[in-house]
PDB file of C-alpha atoms and ligand atoms in Angstrom:
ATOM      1  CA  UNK L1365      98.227 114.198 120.926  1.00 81.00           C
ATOM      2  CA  UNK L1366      96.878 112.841 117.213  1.00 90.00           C
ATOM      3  CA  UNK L1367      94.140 114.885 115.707  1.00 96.00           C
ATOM      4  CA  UNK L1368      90.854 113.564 116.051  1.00 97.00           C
ATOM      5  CA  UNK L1369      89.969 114.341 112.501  1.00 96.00           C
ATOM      6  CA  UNK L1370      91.466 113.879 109.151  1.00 97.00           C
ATOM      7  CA  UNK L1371      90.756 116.666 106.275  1.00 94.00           C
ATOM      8  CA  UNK L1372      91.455 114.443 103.128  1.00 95.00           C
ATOM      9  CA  UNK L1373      89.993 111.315 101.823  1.00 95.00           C
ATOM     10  CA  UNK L1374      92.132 108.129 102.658  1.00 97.00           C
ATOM     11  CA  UNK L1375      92.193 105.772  99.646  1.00 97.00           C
ATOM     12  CA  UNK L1376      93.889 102.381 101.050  1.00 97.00           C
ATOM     13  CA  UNK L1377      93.020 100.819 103.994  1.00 97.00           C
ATOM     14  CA  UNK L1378      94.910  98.118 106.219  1.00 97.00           C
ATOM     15  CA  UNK L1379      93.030  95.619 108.355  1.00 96.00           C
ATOM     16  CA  UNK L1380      94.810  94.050 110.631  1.00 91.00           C
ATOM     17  CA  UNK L1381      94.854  90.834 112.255  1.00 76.00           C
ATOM     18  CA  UNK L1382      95.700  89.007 115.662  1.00 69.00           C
ATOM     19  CA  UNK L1383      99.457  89.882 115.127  1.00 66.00           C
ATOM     20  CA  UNK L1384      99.890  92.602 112.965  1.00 74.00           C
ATOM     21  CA  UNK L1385      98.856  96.258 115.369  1.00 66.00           C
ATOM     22  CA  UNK L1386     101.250  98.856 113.702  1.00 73.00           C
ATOM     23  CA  UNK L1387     103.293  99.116 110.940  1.00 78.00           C
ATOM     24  CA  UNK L1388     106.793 100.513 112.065  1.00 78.00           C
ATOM     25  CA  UNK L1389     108.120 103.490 110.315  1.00 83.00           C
ATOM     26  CA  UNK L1390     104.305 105.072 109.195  1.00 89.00           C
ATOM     27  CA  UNK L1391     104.124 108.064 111.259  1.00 92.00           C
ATOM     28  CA  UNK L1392     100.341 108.190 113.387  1.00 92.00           C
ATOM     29  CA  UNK L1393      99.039 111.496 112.735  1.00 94.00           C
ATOM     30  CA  UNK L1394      94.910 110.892 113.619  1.00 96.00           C
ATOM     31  CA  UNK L1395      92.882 108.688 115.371  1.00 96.00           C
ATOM     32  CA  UNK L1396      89.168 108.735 114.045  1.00 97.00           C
ATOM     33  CA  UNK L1397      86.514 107.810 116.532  1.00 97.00           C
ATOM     34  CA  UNK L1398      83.476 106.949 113.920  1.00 97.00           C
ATOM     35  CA  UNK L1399      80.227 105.995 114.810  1.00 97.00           C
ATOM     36  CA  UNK L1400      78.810 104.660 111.614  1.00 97.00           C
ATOM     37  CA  UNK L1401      74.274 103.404 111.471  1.00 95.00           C
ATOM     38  CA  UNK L1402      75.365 100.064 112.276  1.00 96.00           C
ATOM     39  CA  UNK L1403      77.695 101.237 114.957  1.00 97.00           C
ATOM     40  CA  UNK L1404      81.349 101.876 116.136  1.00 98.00           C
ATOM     41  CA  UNK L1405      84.398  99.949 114.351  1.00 98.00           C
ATOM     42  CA  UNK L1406      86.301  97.772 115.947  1.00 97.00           C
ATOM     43  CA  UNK L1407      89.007 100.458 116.964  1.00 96.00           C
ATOM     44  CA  UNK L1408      89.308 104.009 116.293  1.00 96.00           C
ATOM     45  CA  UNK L1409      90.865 104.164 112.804  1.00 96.00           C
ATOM     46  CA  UNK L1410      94.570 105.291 112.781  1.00 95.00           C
ATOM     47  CA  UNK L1411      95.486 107.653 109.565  1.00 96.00           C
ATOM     48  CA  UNK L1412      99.205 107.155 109.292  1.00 95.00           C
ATOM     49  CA  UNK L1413     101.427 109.228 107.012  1.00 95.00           C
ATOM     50  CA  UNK L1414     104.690 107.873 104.730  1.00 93.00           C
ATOM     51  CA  UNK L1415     106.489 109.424 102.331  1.00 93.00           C
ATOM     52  CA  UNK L1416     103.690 111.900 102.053  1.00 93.00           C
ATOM     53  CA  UNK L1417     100.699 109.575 101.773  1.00 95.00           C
ATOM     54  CA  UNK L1418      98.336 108.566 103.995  1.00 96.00           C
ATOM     55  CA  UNK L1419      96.829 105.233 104.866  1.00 96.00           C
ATOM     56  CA  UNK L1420      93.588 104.331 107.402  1.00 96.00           C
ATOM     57  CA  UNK L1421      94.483 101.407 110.095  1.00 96.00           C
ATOM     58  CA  UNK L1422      91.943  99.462 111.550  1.00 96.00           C
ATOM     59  CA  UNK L1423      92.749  96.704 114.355  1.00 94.00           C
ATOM     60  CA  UNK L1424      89.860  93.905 113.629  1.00 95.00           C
ATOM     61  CA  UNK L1425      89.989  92.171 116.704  1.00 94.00           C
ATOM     62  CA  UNK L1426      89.816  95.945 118.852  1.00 94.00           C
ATOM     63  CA  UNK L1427      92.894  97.584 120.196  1.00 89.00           C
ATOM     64  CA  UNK L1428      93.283  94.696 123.059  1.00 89.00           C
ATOM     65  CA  UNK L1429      92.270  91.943 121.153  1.00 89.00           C
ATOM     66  CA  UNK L1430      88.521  92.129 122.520  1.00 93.00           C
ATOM     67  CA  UNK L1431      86.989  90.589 119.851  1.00 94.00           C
ATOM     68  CA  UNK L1432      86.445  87.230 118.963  1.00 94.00           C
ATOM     69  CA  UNK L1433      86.250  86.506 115.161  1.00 95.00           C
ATOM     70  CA  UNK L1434      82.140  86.335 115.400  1.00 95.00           C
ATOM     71  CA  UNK L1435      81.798  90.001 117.501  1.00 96.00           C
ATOM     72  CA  UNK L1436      83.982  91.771 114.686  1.00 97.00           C
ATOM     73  CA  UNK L1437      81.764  94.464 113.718  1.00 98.00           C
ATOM     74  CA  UNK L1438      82.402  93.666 110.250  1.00 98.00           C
ATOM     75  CA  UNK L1439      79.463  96.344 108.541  1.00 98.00           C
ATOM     76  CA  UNK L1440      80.809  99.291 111.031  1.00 98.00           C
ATOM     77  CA  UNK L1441      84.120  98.479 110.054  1.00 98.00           C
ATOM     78  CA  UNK L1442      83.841  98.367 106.486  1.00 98.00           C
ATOM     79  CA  UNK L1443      80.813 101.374 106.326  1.00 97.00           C
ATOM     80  CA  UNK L1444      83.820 103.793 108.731  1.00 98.00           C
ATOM     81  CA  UNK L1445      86.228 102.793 105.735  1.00 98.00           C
ATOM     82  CA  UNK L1446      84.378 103.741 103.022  1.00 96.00           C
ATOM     83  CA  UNK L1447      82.767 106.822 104.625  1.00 96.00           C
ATOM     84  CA  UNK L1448      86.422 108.280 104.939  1.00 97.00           C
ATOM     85  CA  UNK L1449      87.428 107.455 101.118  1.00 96.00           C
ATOM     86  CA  UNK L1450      88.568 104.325 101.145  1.00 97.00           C
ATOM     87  CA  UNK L1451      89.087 102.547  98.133  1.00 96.00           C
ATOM     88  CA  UNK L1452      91.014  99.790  98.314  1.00 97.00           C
ATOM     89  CA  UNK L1453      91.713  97.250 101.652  1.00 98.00           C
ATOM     90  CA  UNK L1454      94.485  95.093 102.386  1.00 97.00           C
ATOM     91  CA  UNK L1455      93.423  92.583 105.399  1.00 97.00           C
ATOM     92  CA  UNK L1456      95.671  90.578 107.060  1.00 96.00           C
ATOM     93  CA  UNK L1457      95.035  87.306 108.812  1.00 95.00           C
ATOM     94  CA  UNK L1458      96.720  84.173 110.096  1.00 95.00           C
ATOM     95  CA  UNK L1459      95.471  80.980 108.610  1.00 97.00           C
ATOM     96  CA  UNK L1460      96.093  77.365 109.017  1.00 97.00           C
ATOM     97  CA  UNK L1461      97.529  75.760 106.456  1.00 98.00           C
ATOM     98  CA  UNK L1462      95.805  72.626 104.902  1.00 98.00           C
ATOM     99  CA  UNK L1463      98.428  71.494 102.326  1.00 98.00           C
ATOM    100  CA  UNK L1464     101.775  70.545 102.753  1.00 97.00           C
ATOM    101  CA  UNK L1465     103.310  72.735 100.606  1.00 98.00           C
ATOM    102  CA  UNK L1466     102.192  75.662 102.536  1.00 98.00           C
ATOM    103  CA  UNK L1467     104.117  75.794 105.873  1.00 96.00           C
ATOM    104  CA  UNK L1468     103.791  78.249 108.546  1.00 95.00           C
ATOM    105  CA  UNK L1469     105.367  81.679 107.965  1.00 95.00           C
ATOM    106  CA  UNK L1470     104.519  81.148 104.502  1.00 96.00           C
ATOM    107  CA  UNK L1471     102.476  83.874 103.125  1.00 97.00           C
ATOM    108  CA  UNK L1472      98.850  83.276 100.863  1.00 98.00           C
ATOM    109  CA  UNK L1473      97.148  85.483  98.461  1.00 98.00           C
ATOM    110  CA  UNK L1474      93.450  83.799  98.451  1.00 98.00           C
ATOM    111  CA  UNK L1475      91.679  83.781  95.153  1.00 98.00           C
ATOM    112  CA  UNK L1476      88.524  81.877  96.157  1.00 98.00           C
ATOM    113  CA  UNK L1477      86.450  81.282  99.708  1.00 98.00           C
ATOM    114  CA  UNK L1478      84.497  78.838 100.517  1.00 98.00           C
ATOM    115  CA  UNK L1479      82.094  79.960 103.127  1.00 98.00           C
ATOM    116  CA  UNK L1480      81.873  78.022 106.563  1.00 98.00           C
ATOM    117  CA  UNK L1481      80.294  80.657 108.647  1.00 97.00           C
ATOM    118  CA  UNK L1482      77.130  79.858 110.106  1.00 96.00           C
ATOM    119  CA  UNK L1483      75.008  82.896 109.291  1.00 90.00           C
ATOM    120  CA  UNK L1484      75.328  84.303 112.764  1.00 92.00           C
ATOM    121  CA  UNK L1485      77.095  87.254 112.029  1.00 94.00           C
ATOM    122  CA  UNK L1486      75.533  90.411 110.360  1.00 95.00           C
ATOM    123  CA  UNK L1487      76.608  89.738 106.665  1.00 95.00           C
ATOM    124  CA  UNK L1488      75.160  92.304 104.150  1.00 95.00           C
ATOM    125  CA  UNK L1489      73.951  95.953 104.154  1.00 93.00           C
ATOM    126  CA  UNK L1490      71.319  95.286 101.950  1.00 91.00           C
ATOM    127  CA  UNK L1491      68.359  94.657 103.962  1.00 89.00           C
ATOM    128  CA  UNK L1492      65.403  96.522 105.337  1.00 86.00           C
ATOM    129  CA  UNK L1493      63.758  97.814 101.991  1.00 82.00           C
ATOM    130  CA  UNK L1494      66.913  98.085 100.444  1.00 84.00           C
ATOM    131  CA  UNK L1495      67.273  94.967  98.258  1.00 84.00           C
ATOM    132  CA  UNK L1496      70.774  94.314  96.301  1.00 86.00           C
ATOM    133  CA  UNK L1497      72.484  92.016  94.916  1.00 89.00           C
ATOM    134  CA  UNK L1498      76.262  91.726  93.775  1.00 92.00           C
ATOM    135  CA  UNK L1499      78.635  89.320  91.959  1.00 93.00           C
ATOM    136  CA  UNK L1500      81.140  87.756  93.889  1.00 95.00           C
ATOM    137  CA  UNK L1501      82.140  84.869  91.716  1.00 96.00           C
ATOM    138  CA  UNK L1502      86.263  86.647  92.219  1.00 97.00           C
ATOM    139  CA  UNK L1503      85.953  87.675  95.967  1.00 97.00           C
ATOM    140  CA  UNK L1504      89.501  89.198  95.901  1.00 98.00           C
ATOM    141  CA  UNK L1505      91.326  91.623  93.924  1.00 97.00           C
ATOM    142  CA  UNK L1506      93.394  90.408  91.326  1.00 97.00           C
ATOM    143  CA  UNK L1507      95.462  93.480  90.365  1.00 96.00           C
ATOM    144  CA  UNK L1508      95.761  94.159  93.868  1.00 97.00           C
ATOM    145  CA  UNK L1509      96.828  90.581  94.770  1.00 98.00           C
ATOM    146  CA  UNK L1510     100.058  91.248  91.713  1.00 97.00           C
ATOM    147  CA  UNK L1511     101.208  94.161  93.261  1.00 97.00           C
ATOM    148  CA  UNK L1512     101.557  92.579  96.381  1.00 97.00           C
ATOM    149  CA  UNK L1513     103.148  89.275  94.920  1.00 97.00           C
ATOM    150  CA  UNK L1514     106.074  91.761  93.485  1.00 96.00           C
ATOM    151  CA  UNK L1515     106.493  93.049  96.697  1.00 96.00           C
ATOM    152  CA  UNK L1516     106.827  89.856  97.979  1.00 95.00           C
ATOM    153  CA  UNK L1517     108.669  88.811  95.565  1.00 93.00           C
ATOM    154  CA  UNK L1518     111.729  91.778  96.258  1.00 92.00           C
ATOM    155  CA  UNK L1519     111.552  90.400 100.050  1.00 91.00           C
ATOM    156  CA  UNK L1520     112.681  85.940  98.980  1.00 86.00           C
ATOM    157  CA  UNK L1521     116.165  86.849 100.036  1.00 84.00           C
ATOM    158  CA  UNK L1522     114.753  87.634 103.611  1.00 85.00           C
ATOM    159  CA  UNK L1523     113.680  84.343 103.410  1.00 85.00           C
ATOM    160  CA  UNK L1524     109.744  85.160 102.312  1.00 92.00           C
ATOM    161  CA  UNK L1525     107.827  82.569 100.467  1.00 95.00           C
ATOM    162  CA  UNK L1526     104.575  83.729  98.889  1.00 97.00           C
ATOM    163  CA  UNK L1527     101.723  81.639  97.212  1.00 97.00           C
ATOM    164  CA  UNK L1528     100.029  84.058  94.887  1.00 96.00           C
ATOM    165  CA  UNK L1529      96.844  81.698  94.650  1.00 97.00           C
ATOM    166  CA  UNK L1530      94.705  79.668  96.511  1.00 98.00           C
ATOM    167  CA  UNK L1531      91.176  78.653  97.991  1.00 98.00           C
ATOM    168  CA  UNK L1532      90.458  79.890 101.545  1.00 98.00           C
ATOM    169  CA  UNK L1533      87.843  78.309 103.966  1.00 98.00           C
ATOM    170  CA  UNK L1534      86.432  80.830 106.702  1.00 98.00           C
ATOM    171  CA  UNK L1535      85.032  79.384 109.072  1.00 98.00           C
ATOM    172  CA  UNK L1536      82.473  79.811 112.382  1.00 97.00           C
ATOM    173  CA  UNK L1537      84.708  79.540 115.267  1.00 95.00           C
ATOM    174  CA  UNK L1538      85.894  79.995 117.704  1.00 96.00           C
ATOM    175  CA  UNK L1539      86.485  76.173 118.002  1.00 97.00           C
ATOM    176  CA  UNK L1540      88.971  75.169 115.889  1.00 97.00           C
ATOM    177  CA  UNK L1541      87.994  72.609 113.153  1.00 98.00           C
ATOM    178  CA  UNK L1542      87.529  68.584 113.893  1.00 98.00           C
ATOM    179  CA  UNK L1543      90.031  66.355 112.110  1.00 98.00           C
ATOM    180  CA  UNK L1544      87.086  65.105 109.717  1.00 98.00           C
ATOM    181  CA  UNK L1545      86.402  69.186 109.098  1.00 98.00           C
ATOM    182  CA  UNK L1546      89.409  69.543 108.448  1.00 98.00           C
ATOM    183  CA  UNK L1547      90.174  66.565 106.037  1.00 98.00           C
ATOM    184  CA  UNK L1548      87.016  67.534 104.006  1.00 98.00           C
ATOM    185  CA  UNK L1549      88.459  70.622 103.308  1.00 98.00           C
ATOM    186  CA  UNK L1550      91.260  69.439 102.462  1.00 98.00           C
ATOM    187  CA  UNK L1551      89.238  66.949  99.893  1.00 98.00           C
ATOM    188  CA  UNK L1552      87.521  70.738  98.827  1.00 98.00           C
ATOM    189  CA  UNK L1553      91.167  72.051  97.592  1.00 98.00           C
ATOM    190  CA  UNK L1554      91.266  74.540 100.463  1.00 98.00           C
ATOM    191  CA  UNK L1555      94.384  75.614 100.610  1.00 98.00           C
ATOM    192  CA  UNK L1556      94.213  77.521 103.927  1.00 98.00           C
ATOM    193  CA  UNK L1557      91.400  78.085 106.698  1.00 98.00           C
ATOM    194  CA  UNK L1558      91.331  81.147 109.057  1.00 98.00           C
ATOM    195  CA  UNK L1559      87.730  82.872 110.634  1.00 97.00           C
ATOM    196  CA  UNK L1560      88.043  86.164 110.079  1.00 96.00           C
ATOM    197  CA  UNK L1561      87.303  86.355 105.758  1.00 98.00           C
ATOM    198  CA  UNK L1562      83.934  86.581 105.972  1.00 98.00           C
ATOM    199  CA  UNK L1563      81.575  88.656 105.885  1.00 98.00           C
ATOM    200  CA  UNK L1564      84.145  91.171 105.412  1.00 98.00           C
ATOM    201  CA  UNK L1565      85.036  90.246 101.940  1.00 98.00           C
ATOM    202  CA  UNK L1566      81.234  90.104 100.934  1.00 97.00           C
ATOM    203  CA  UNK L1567      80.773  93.495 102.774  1.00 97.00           C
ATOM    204  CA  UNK L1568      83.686  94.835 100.856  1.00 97.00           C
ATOM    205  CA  UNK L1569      82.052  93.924  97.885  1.00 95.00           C
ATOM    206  CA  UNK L1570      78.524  95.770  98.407  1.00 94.00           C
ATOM    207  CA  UNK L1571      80.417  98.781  99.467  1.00 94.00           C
ATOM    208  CA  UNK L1572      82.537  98.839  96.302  1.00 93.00           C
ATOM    209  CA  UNK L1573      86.122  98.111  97.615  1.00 96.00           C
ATOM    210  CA  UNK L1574      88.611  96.012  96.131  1.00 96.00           C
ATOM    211  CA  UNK L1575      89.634  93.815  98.344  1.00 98.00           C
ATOM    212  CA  UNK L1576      92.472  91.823  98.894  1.00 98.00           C
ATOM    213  CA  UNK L1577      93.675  89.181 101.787  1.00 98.00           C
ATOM    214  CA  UNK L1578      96.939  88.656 102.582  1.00 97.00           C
ATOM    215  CA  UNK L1579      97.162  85.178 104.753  1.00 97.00           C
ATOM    216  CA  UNK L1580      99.919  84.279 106.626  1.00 96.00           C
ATOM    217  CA  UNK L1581     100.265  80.523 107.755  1.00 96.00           C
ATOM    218  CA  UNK L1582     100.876  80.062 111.475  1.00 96.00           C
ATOM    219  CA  UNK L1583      99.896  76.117 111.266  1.00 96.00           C
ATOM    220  CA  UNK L1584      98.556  72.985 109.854  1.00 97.00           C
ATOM    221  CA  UNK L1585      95.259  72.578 111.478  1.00 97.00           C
ATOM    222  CA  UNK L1586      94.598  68.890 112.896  1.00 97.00           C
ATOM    223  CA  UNK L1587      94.948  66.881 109.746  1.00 97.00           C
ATOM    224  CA  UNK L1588      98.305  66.410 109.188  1.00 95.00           C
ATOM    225  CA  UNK L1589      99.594  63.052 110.867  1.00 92.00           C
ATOM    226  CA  UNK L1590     102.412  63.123 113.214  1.00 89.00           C
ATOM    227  CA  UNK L1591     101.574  66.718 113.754  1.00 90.00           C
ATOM    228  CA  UNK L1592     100.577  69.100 116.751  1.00 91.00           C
ATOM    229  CA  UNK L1593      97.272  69.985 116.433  1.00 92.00           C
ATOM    230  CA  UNK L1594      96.433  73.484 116.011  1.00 94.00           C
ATOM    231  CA  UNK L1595      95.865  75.583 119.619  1.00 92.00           C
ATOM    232  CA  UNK L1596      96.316  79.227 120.677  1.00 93.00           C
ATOM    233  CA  UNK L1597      99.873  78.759 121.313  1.00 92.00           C
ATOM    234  CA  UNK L1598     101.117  77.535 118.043  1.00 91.00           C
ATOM    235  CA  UNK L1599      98.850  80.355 116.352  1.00 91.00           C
ATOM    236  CA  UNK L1600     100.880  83.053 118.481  1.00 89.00           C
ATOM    237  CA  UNK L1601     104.113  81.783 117.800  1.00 91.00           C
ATOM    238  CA  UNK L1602     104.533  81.820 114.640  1.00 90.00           C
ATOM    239  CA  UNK L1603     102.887  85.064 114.424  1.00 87.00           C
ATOM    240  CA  UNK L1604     105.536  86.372 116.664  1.00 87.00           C
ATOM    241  CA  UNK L1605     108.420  84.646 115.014  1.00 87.00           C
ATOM    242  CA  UNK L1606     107.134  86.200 111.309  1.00 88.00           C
ATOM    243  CA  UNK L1607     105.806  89.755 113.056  1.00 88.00           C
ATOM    244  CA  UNK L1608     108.825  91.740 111.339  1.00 89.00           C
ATOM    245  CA  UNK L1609     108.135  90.237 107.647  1.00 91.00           C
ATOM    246  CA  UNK L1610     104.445  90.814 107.582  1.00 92.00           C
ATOM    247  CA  UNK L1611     105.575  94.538 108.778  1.00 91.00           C
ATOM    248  CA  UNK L1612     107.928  94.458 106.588  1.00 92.00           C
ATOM    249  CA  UNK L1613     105.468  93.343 103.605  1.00 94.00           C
ATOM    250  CA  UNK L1614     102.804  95.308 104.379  1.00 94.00           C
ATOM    251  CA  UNK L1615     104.738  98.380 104.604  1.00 94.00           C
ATOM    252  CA  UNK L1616     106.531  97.408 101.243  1.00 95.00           C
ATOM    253  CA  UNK L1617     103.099  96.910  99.825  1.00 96.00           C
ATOM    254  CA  UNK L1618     101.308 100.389 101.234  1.00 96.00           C
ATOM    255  CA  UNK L1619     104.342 101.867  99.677  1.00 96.00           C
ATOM    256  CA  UNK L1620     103.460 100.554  96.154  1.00 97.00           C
ATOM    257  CA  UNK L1621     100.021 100.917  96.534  1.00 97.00           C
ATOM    258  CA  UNK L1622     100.005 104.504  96.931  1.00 96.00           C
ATOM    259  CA  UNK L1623     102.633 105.473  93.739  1.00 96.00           C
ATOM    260  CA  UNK L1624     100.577 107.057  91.124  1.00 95.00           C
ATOM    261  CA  UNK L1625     100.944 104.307  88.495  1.00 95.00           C
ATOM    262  CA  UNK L1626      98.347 102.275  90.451  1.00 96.00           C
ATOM    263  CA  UNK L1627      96.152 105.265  91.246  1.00 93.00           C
ATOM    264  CA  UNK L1628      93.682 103.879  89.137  1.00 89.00           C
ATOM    265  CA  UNK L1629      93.916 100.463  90.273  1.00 89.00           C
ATOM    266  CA  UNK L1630      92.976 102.155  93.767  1.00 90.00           C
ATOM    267  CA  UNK L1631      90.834 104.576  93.355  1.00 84.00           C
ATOM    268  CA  UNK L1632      88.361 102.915  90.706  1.00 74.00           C
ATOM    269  CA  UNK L1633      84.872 102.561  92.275  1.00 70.00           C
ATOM    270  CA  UNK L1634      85.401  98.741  92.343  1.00 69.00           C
ATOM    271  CA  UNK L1635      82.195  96.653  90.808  1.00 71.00           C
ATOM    272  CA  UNK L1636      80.281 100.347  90.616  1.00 65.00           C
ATOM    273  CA  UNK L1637      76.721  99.851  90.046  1.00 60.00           C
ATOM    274  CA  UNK L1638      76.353  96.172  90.758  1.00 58.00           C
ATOM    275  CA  UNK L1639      74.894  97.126  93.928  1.00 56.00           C
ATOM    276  CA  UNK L1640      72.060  99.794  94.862  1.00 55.00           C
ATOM    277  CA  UNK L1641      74.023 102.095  97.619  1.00 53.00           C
ATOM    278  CA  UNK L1642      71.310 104.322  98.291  1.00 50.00           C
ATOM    279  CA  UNK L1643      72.961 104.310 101.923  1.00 51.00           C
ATOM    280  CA  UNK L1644      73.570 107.929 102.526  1.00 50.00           C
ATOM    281  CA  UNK L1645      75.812 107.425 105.175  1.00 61.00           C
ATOM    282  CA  UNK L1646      78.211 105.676 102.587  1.00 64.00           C
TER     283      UNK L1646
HETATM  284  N1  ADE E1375      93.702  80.857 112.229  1.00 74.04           N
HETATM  285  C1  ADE E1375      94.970  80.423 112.361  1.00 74.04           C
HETATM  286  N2  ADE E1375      95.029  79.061 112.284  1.00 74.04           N
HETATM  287  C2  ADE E1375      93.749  78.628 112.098  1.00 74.04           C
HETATM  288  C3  ADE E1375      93.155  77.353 111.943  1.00 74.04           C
HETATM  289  N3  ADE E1375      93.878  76.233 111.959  1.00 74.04           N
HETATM  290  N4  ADE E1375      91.804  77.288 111.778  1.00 74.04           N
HETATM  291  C4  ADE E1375      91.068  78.408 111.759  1.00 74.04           C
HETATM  292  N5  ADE E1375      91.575  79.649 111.904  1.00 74.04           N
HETATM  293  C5  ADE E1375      92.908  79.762 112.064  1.00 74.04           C
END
């Protein structure tokens, strides 16, 4: 049975999407049943050891896929992370792609968001007498986003394509976009649209993580003529079809992450004092 407890702070965190449950090869070793003050995470967080590091798993969507992009308990989930040492979280998530030269199975590392949620979901901790404020003109990790472009980069002759840039639009849900939506976003520069960004980025942010998303490209919306539009179906498939390279990344990446070169790129307090965390919890 895995221990229910954990005796060392985790630094890096994975957050995985619809798609992406384990990484093959990290050995589970606890399962962490948190309750945080704005409630339980998704999932219990797995602690998984390799080659004598340990990284925190968290399965956004619940550990049967329970959760629909809006009921992601986005504060729990990112207060749980923090409260066992995290520092730094890669989160994974299939997108739609809404340019050309981004086809499915490609891989995305966001730069930007545009924000298309609709305010229904708890975004910020900073609220009820405790008023903050934080930057988040870069909403993404840049350091973070080059070590996982290398990694990428060592994995083109498995056929990998990466974009190392790019503007993401998260939207509402969980409709899909119309084809005007979609073509304004397109007239935005979006580069690729998924639901599951924010507030998770922004929450990130106020609990000083760096942050960086990893998108993977499962189709091209509705906008592209002569095209299938986007459903369920198409989403899974080409999850399915690209499961073992965003395993394969991911581990590749966790692997990198932890070597003691980029110890301080992970462990830094990440935008330190540009928020008031008087949260004791934290
Ligand atoms: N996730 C995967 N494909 C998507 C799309 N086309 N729109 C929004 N979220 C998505």
């Amino acid at each position: 049975a895995l221990a229910d407890h954990y005796d060392h702070p985790v630094p890096i965190a994975v957050i995985g999407g619809t798609g992406l449950s384990k990484i093959e090869g990290f050995e589970p070793v606890a399962s962490l049943d948190i309750t945080t003050p704005w409630g339980k995470p998704s999932a219990p967080i797995q602690i998984v050891e390799h080659k004598g590091a340990a990284f925190a798993f968290l399965a956004r969507h619940g550990l049967y896929h329970q959760l629909a992009p809006h009921e992601v308990p986005s504060r729990a989930n990112m207060a749980a992370l923090r409260h066992i040492g995290v520092r730094c979280v890669i989160a994974f998530s299939a997108v739609g792609s809404l340019q050309e030269h981004i086809r499915p199975m490609d891989f995305v590392l966001p730069d930007q968001v545009i924000d298309r949620t609709k305010g229904v979901r708890p975004f910020t901790f900073f609220e009820g007498g405790l008023v903050g404020h934080v930057g988040f003109a870069d909403p993404f990790d840049a350091k973070v986003a080059k070590i996982i472009k290398g990694c990428a980069a060592a994995m083109q002759g498995e056929g990998v394509t990466i974009h190392d840039q790019g503007t993401l639009i998260c939207m509402e849900g969980p409709q899909f976009s119309t084809r005007a939506e979609s073509n304004v976003y397109r007239s935005w520069g979006g580069s690729v649209i998924n639901m599951s960004a924010l507030p998770e980025a922004k929450l990130a942010r106020e609990a000083e993580l760096a942050y960086q998303m990893i998108c993977m490209a499962t189709d091209y919306d509705c906008w592209r003529v002569g095209d299938e539009d986007v459903g369920v179906s198409m989403v899974l498939k080409y999850m399915e079809a690209n499961s073992a390279n965003a395993k394969h990344l991911v581990g590749a990446v966790l692997d990198e992450l932890a070597r003691p070169e980029h110890a301080d790129t992970v462990q830094a307090k990440h935008h330190e004092g540009s928020a008031v965390m008087a949260v004791q919890f934290m």
